[in-house]
Amino acid sequence: MKQVKSLVLAGLLAFAPAMAMNGPAFAQDNAAATAPAAATVAAPADSAANAAAPAADAAPAATVAAPPRMKPTEGIGMPKPGEITLQEQFTSTGHSARWLHDVMLLPLIFAISILVLILMIYAMWKFRASANPTPSKTSHNTLIEVIWTVVPVIILLVVAVPSIGLLADQYKPAPKDALTVKVTGYQWYWGYEYPDAGIPEYVSNMLTKEQAKAGGEPYQLAVDNRLILPAGRPIKLIITAADVIHSFAVPSLWVKMDAVPGRLNEKSFTIEKPGVYYGQCSELCGARHGFMPIAIEALPPEQFDQWVLSQGGSLKNGTAAPDAPMGPQQGSVLPGPPSDDVGNNAL
Ligand SMILES: [Cu+2]
């Protein structure tokens, strides 16, 4: 029953892309509505930065300490040397995708390729000119023709069921209680904002080789300020960009979503285990495209709440942070965006 539902859902997605794309946030066929929406995206830190200003001015010491920076586990959330399949997965869609790839598609592709190769070698040897001076004029064989039509159709149907189910799962909307985080791609770093918790945008830059080595992290994947998320709780990422198209991709969480200026894309998932998961921008976005990695730190829920409070944010149950200075906890090692990107404090 669930499969049938998934099939119908995926069919709708496939045949009515316009329906799926025009989410409530963006009415793209309405020029009047697009302008204010685009303006909101262009100035993400605006209201947050202004709201933050008084708190930052007061700046008493934080009374809630941020949890310590988590050490990555070798081979988890990052590629492994010699690895030939997908990275180990930590979300439910990731598990189905890896199963589809490893258990269904790869063996099937392998078997078909071997079968075709054997048939070709057999035909070349059996019907070679020296053994068949007068070639056979036979054409058409109803039984064989029926078989080579029906068998591929069955194979395609068998593949379609889990494949379309997975497609539908990947676009399942987030549950109501999901934590919303806004992800903005910039040339060439990422910005993360927590509207639910009232944490304004902070930026995430790649660490230098020396800094990454000192922290025991993989170079070109390690960043100064990670995207902090709770493990075991549903998450809704709202993904956009401020300049050109980027793509937010974390292979071990089965997340890859384009970040398009003026458009809000949504990706929902639940991380199964605490850990550090790395990814990269996966859309050619300019000269330093290869140097805007993503690092997600999934904390146990209580530690995540502690982190929210340490950032001056408030929890959903109404717990507010004591007056704390704003900003990421882990110390910005690299400079952030140019000052005109941060907000309009000068106004
Ligand atoms: Cu990019």
GROMACS .gro file of C-alpha atoms and ligand atoms in nm:
model
  348
    1MET     CA    1   0.000   0.000   0.000
    2LYS     CA    2   0.283   0.233   0.093
    3GLN     CA    3   0.456   0.146  -0.234
    4VAL     CA    4   0.141   0.231  -0.431
    5LYS     CA    5   0.115   0.561  -0.246
    6SER     CA    6   0.479   0.635  -0.322
    7LEU     CA    7   0.422   0.548  -0.688
    8VAL     CA    8   0.131   0.787  -0.717
    9LEU     CA    9   0.322   1.057  -0.534
   10ALA     CA   10   0.629   1.014  -0.751
   11GLY     CA   11   0.414   1.014  -1.062
   12LEU     CA   12   0.268   1.346  -0.960
   13LEU     CA   13   0.618   1.479  -0.896
   14ALA     CA   14   0.746   1.356  -1.229
   15PHE     CA   15   0.461   1.484  -1.442
   16ALA     CA   16   0.386   1.808  -1.271
   17PRO     CA   17   0.726   1.960  -1.186
   18ALA     CA   18   0.568   2.303  -1.185
   19MET     CA   19   0.340   2.196  -0.902
   20ALA     CA   20   0.630   2.068  -0.698
   21MET     CA   21   0.851   2.368  -0.758
   22ASN     CA   22   0.601   2.639  -0.676
   23GLY     CA   23   0.616   2.598  -0.302
   24PRO     CA   24   0.422   2.835  -0.082
   25ALA     CA   25   0.726   3.053  -0.023
   26PHE     CA   26   0.775   3.154  -0.384
   27ALA     CA   27   0.504   3.237  -0.631
   28GLN     CA   28   0.722   3.239  -0.938
   29ASP     CA   29   0.450   3.299  -1.190
   30ASN     CA   30   0.363   3.618  -1.012
   31ALA     CA   31   0.612   3.891  -1.091
   32ALA     CA   32   0.481   4.119  -0.817
   33ALA     CA   33   0.528   3.851  -0.554
   34THR     CA   34   0.876   3.760  -0.674
   35ALA     CA   35   1.030   4.099  -0.613
   36PRO     CA   36   0.975   4.124  -0.236
   37ALA     CA   37   1.058   3.757  -0.194
   38ALA     CA   38   1.388   3.801  -0.375
   39ALA     CA   39   1.469   4.101  -0.164
   40THR     CA   40   1.423   3.893   0.150
   41VAL     CA   41   1.668   3.639   0.019
   42ALA     CA   42   1.922   3.898  -0.089
   43ALA     CA   43   1.952   4.040   0.260
   44PRO     CA   44   1.942   3.733   0.482
   45ALA     CA   45   2.125   3.872   0.779
   46ASP     CA   46   1.945   4.203   0.773
   47SER     CA   47   1.675   4.175   1.033
   48ALA     CA   48   1.869   3.925   1.237
   49ALA     CA   49   2.174   4.150   1.251
   50ASN     CA   50   1.966   4.450   1.356
   51ALA     CA   51   1.782   4.251   1.618
   52ALA     CA   52   2.112   4.121   1.745
   53ALA     CA   53   2.270   4.462   1.777
   54PRO     CA   54   2.132   4.560   2.122
   55ALA     CA   55   2.219   4.221   2.269
   56ALA     CA   56   2.568   4.241   2.125
   57ASP     CA   57   2.613   4.592   2.265
   58ALA     CA   58   2.520   4.483   2.612
   59ALA     CA   59   2.748   4.176   2.573
   60PRO     CA   60   2.758   4.027   2.920
   61ALA     CA   61   2.948   3.698   2.953
   62ALA     CA   62   2.763   3.388   2.831
   63THR     CA   63   2.645   3.171   3.118
   64VAL     CA   64   2.580   2.864   2.901
   65ALA     CA   65   2.898   2.713   2.762
   66ALA     CA   66   2.896   2.567   2.411
   67PRO     CA   67   2.962   2.193   2.391
   68PRO     CA   68   3.322   2.110   2.295
   69ARG     CA   69   3.405   2.077   1.926
   70MET     CA   70   3.343   1.719   1.816
   71LYS     CA   71   3.630   1.517   1.668
   72PRO     CA   72   3.552   1.352   1.333
   73THR     CA   73   3.572   0.972   1.308
   74GLU     CA   74   3.806   0.845   1.038
   75GLY     CA   75   3.604   0.709   0.745
   76ILE     CA   76   3.267   0.829   0.877
   77GLY     CA   77   3.104   1.123   0.700
   78MET     CA   78   3.401   1.148   0.465
   79PRO     CA   79   3.546   0.942   0.179
   80LYS     CA   80   3.769   0.645   0.262
   81PRO     CA   81   4.085   0.555   0.069
   82GLY     CA   82   4.011   0.281  -0.186
   83GLU     CA   83   3.635   0.319  -0.145
   84ILE     CA   84   3.445   0.218  -0.458
   85THR     CA   85   3.083   0.249  -0.350
   86LEU     CA   86   2.873   0.518  -0.182
   87GLN     CA   87   2.976   0.650   0.159
   88GLU     CA   88   2.824   0.487   0.467
   89GLN     CA   89   2.479   0.643   0.513
   90PHE     CA   90   2.323   0.804   0.822
   91THR     CA   91   1.969   0.889   0.708
   92SER     CA   92   1.678   0.663   0.611
   93THR     CA   93   1.671   0.774   0.247
   94GLY     CA   94   2.047   0.723   0.240
   95HIS     CA   95   2.002   0.361   0.346
   96SER     CA   96   1.742   0.291   0.073
   97ALA     CA   97   1.954   0.468  -0.187
   98ARG     CA   98   2.264   0.272  -0.098
   99TRP     CA   99   2.065  -0.052  -0.097
  100LEU     CA  100   1.921   0.029  -0.442
  101HIS     CA  101   2.268   0.102  -0.575
  102ASP     CA  102   2.466  -0.180  -0.411
  103VAL     CA  103   2.212  -0.463  -0.398
  104MET     CA  104   1.996  -0.399  -0.701
  105LEU     CA  105   2.151  -0.181  -0.971
  106LEU     CA  106   2.518  -0.278  -0.962
  107PRO     CA  107   2.460  -0.659  -0.969
  108LEU     CA  108   2.197  -0.611  -1.241
  109ILE     CA  109   2.426  -0.398  -1.457
  110PHE     CA  110   2.707  -0.647  -1.402
  111ALA     CA  111   2.493  -0.949  -1.494
  112ILE     CA  112   2.352  -0.787  -1.810
  113SER     CA  113   2.696  -0.674  -1.927
  114ILE     CA  114   2.843  -1.024  -1.875
  115LEU     CA  115   2.546  -1.188  -2.053
  116VAL     CA  116   2.578  -0.958  -2.354
  117LEU     CA  117   2.954  -1.012  -2.367
  118ILE     CA  118   2.910  -1.392  -2.360
  119LEU     CA  119   2.644  -1.379  -2.635
  120MET     CA  120   2.868  -1.164  -2.853
  121ILE     CA  121   3.172  -1.388  -2.811
  122TYR     CA  122   2.958  -1.696  -2.878
  123ALA     CA  123   2.806  -1.546  -3.196
  124MET     CA  124   3.144  -1.430  -3.325
  125TRP     CA  125   3.295  -1.774  -3.277
  126LYS     CA  126   2.999  -1.990  -3.383
  127PHE     CA  127   2.907  -1.794  -3.696
  128ARG     CA  128   3.256  -1.694  -3.812
  129ALA     CA  129   3.305  -1.693  -4.192
  130SER     CA  130   3.550  -1.987  -4.201
  131ALA     CA  131   3.299  -2.217  -4.025
  132ASN     CA  132   2.997  -2.086  -4.222
  133PRO     CA  133   3.091  -2.036  -4.589
  134THR     CA  134   2.720  -2.003  -4.678
  135PRO     CA  135   2.556  -1.784  -4.417
  136SER     CA  136   2.210  -1.867  -4.286
  137LYS     CA  137   1.926  -1.650  -4.423
  138THR     CA  138   1.704  -1.708  -4.117
  139SER     CA  139   1.519  -1.402  -3.989
  140HIS     CA  140   1.250  -1.368  -3.720
  141ASN     CA  141   1.190  -1.611  -3.441
  142THR     CA  142   0.870  -1.533  -3.254
  143LEU     CA  143   0.970  -1.703  -2.929
  144ILE     CA  144   1.306  -1.524  -2.902
  145GLU     CA  145   1.151  -1.189  -2.994
  146VAL     CA  146   0.884  -1.225  -2.726
  147ILE     CA  147   1.150  -1.318  -2.469
  148TRP     CA  148   1.380  -1.027  -2.547
  149THR     CA  149   1.088  -0.786  -2.520
  150VAL     CA  150   0.922  -0.925  -2.209
  151VAL     CA  151   1.235  -0.986  -2.000
  152PRO     CA  152   1.366  -0.626  -2.020
  153VAL     CA  153   1.016  -0.496  -1.941
  154ILE     CA  154   1.004  -0.712  -1.627
  155ILE     CA  155   1.354  -0.598  -1.525
  156LEU     CA  156   1.257  -0.232  -1.568
  157LEU     CA  157   0.937  -0.281  -1.366
  158VAL     CA  158   1.129  -0.449  -1.086
  159VAL     CA  159   1.378  -0.159  -1.077
  160ALA     CA  160   1.103   0.105  -1.101
  161VAL     CA  161   0.927   0.011  -0.776
  162PRO     CA  162   1.207   0.087  -0.526
  163SER     CA  163   1.347   0.360  -0.748
  164ILE     CA  164   1.026   0.565  -0.765
  165GLY     CA  165   0.963   0.503  -0.395
  166LEU     CA  166   1.307   0.647  -0.319
  167LEU     CA  167   1.243   0.946  -0.545
  168ALA     CA  168   0.922   1.024  -0.356
  169ASP     CA  169   1.095   0.978  -0.017
  170GLN     CA  170   1.362   1.228  -0.110
  171TYR     CA  171   1.103   1.500  -0.160
  172LYS     CA  172   0.886   1.417   0.140
  173PRO     CA  173   0.796   1.745   0.315
  174ALA     CA  174   0.938   1.800   0.661
  175PRO     CA  175   0.718   1.723   0.963
  176LYS     CA  176   0.571   2.023   1.148
  177ASP     CA  177   0.812   1.996   1.440
  178ALA     CA  178   1.124   1.998   1.220
  179LEU     CA  179   1.403   2.239   1.307
  180THR     CA  180   1.437   2.496   1.028
  181VAL     CA  181   1.785   2.607   0.928
  182LYS     CA  182   1.850   2.847   0.645
  183VAL     CA  183   2.157   2.770   0.437
  184THR     CA  184   2.293   3.039   0.205
  185GLY     CA  185   2.569   2.980  -0.050
  186TYR     CA  186   2.811   3.266  -0.114
  187GLN     CA  187   3.120   3.293  -0.332
  188TRP     CA  188   3.289   3.105  -0.162
  189TYR     CA  189   3.162   3.008   0.180
  190TRP     CA  190   2.837   2.905   0.346
  191GLY     CA  191   2.608   3.097   0.581
  192TYR     CA  192   2.383   2.927   0.838
  193GLU     CA  193   2.089   3.086   1.017
  194TYR     CA  194   1.842   2.938   1.271
  195PRO     CA  195   1.516   3.131   1.242
  196ASP     CA  196   1.333   2.894   1.483
  197ALA     CA  197   1.589   2.947   1.756
  198GLY     CA  198   1.655   3.315   1.681
  199ILE     CA  199   2.022   3.260   1.599
  200PRO     CA  200   2.137   3.504   1.330
  201GLU     CA  201   2.345   3.398   1.035
  202TYR     CA  202   2.707   3.301   1.088
  203VAL     CA  203   2.950   3.205   0.813
  204SER     CA  204   3.156   2.893   0.760
  205ASN     CA  205   3.495   2.908   0.587
  206MET     CA  206   3.742   2.637   0.492
  207LEU     CA  207   4.038   2.578   0.724
  208THR     CA  208   4.392   2.608   0.590
  209LYS     CA  209   4.602   2.294   0.560
  210GLU     CA  210   4.787   2.372   0.885
  211GLN     CA  211   4.468   2.451   1.076
  212ALA     CA  212   4.297   2.132   0.957
  213LYS     CA  213   4.601   1.921   1.043
  214ALA     CA  214   4.626   2.076   1.388
  215GLY     CA  215   4.262   1.987   1.455
  216GLY     CA  216   4.297   1.632   1.319
  217GLU     CA  217   4.049   1.704   1.042
  218PRO     CA  218   4.059   1.631   0.668
  219TYR     CA  219   4.198   1.926   0.471
  220GLN     CA  220   3.955   2.078   0.216
  221LEU     CA  221   3.662   1.936   0.413
  222ALA     CA  222   3.726   2.097   0.752
  223VAL     CA  223   3.570   2.436   0.827
  224ASP     CA  224   3.597   2.690   1.107
  225ASN     CA  225   3.228   2.718   1.203
  226ARG     CA  226   3.033   2.400   1.142
  227LEU     CA  227   2.664   2.369   1.077
  228ILE     CA  228   2.542   2.241   1.414
  229LEU     CA  229   2.237   2.013   1.400
  230PRO     CA  230   2.061   1.779   1.641
  231ALA     CA  231   2.086   1.403   1.579
  232GLY     CA  232   1.757   1.211   1.594
  233ARG     CA  233   1.536   1.514   1.534
  234PRO     CA  234   1.379   1.606   1.199
  235ILE     CA  235   1.557   1.889   1.021
  236LYS     CA  236   1.435   2.115   0.744
  237LEU     CA  237   1.702   2.296   0.547
  238ILE     CA  238   1.592   2.597   0.347
  239ILE     CA  239   1.864   2.633   0.086
  240THR     CA  240   1.937   2.942  -0.121
  241ALA     CA  241   2.228   3.147  -0.256
  242ALA     CA  242   2.319   3.513  -0.260
  243ASP     CA  243   2.525   3.542  -0.579
  244VAL     CA  244   2.550   3.244  -0.816
  245ILE     CA  245   2.415   2.888  -0.809
  246HIS     CA  246   2.580   2.664  -0.550
  247SER     CA  247   2.482   2.315  -0.441
  248PHE     CA  248   2.465   2.196  -0.082
  249ALA     CA  249   2.581   1.834  -0.084
  250VAL     CA  250   2.667   1.597   0.202
  251PRO     CA  251   2.706   1.242   0.061
  252SER     CA  252   2.678   1.047   0.389
  253LEU     CA  253   2.341   1.213   0.468
  254TRP     CA  254   2.207   1.171   0.114
  255VAL     CA  255   2.168   1.546   0.077
  256LYS     CA  256   2.227   1.731  -0.246
  257MET     CA  257   2.021   2.037  -0.322
  258ASP     CA  258   2.093   2.331  -0.550
  259ALA     CA  259   2.126   2.670  -0.385
  260VAL     CA  260   1.974   2.916  -0.632
  261PRO     CA  261   1.963   3.295  -0.585
  262GLY     CA  262   1.606   3.417  -0.541
  263ARG     CA  263   1.466   3.072  -0.477
  264LEU     CA  264   1.416   2.866  -0.162
  265ASN     CA  265   1.480   2.493  -0.200
  266GLU     CA  266   1.386   2.262   0.082
  267LYS     CA  267   1.550   1.941   0.201
  268SER     CA  268   1.429   1.741   0.497
  269PHE     CA  269   1.609   1.460   0.680
  270THR     CA  270   1.686   1.314   1.022
  271ILE     CA  271   2.046   1.231   1.114
  272GLU     CA  272   2.058   0.892   1.286
  273LYS     CA  273   2.378   0.927   1.485
  274PRO     CA  274   2.582   1.209   1.638
  275GLY     CA  275   2.898   1.275   1.439
  276VAL     CA  276   3.077   1.502   1.197
  277TYR     CA  277   2.963   1.472   0.835
  278TYR     CA  278   3.149   1.644   0.554
  279GLY     CA  279   3.037   1.763   0.214
  280GLN     CA  280   3.122   2.012  -0.057
  281CYS     CA  281   2.961   2.264  -0.286
  282SER     CA  282   2.866   2.055  -0.589
  283GLU     CA  283   2.788   2.318  -0.848
  284LEU     CA  284   3.064   2.494  -1.042
  285CYS     CA  285   3.033   2.836  -0.881
  286GLY     CA  286   3.354   3.015  -0.962
  287ALA     CA  287   3.726   3.024  -0.893
  288ARG     CA  288   3.714   2.890  -0.537
  289HIS     CA  289   3.430   2.644  -0.596
  290GLY     CA  290   3.647   2.359  -0.471
  291PHE     CA  291   3.721   2.545  -0.149
  292MET     CA  292   3.380   2.590   0.011
  293PRO     CA  293   3.335   2.264   0.201
  294ILE     CA  294   3.049   2.182   0.435
  295ALA     CA  295   3.090   2.030   0.780
  296ILE     CA  296   2.783   1.924   0.976
  297GLU     CA  297   2.822   1.849   1.345
  298ALA     CA  298   2.527   1.639   1.463
  299LEU     CA  299   2.500   1.668   1.840
  300PRO     CA  300   2.289   1.459   2.079
  301PRO     CA  301   1.964   1.658   2.130
  302GLU     CA  302   2.044   1.783   2.484
  303GLN     CA  303   2.384   1.907   2.369
  304PHE     CA  304   2.221   2.075   2.071
  305ASP     CA  305   1.985   2.262   2.305
  306GLN     CA  306   2.287   2.363   2.511
  307TRP     CA  307   2.454   2.493   2.195
  308VAL     CA  308   2.142   2.692   2.100
  309LEU     CA  309   2.140   2.858   2.443
  310SER     CA  310   2.513   2.926   2.423
  311GLN     CA  311   2.451   3.117   2.099
  312GLY     CA  312   2.187   3.337   2.260
  313GLY     CA  313   1.906   3.144   2.093
  314SER     CA  314   1.584   3.020   2.247
  315LEU     CA  315   1.442   2.668   2.258
  316LYS     CA  316   1.101   2.575   2.124
  317ASN     CA  317   0.966   2.506   2.473
  318GLY     CA  318   1.018   2.872   2.558
  319THR     CA  319   1.355   2.851   2.731
  320ALA     CA  320   1.547   3.161   2.638
  321ALA     CA  321   1.917   3.206   2.666
  322PRO     CA  322   2.057   3.434   2.929
  323ASP     CA  323   2.191   3.752   2.767
  324ALA     CA  324   2.479   3.616   2.570
  325PRO     CA  325   2.702   3.756   2.303
  326MET     CA  326   2.597   3.651   1.958
  327GLY     CA  327   2.795   3.452   1.709
  328PRO     CA  328   2.941   3.110   1.652
  329GLN     CA  329   3.109   2.943   1.944
  330GLN     CA  330   3.403   2.785   1.781
  331GLY     CA  331   3.600   3.098   1.708
  332SER     CA  332   3.606   3.230   1.357
  333VAL     CA  333   3.948   3.130   1.235
  334LEU     CA  334   3.910   3.289   0.896
  335PRO     CA  335   3.756   3.623   0.812
  336GLY     CA  336   3.384   3.628   0.739
  337PRO     CA  337   3.211   3.790   0.446
  338PRO     CA  338   3.285   4.148   0.343
  339SER     CA  339   3.124   4.384   0.592
  340ASP     CA  340   2.849   4.499   0.352
  341ASP     CA  341   2.721   4.141   0.347
  342VAL     CA  342   2.680   4.112   0.719
  343GLY     CA  343   2.390   4.349   0.751
  344ASN     CA  344   2.304   4.712   0.751
  345ASN     CA  345   2.414   4.808   1.099
  346ALA     CA  346   2.539   5.137   0.958
  347LEU     CA  347   2.183   5.248   0.878
  348CU      CU  348   2.959   2.696  -0.458
   0.00000   0.00000   0.00000
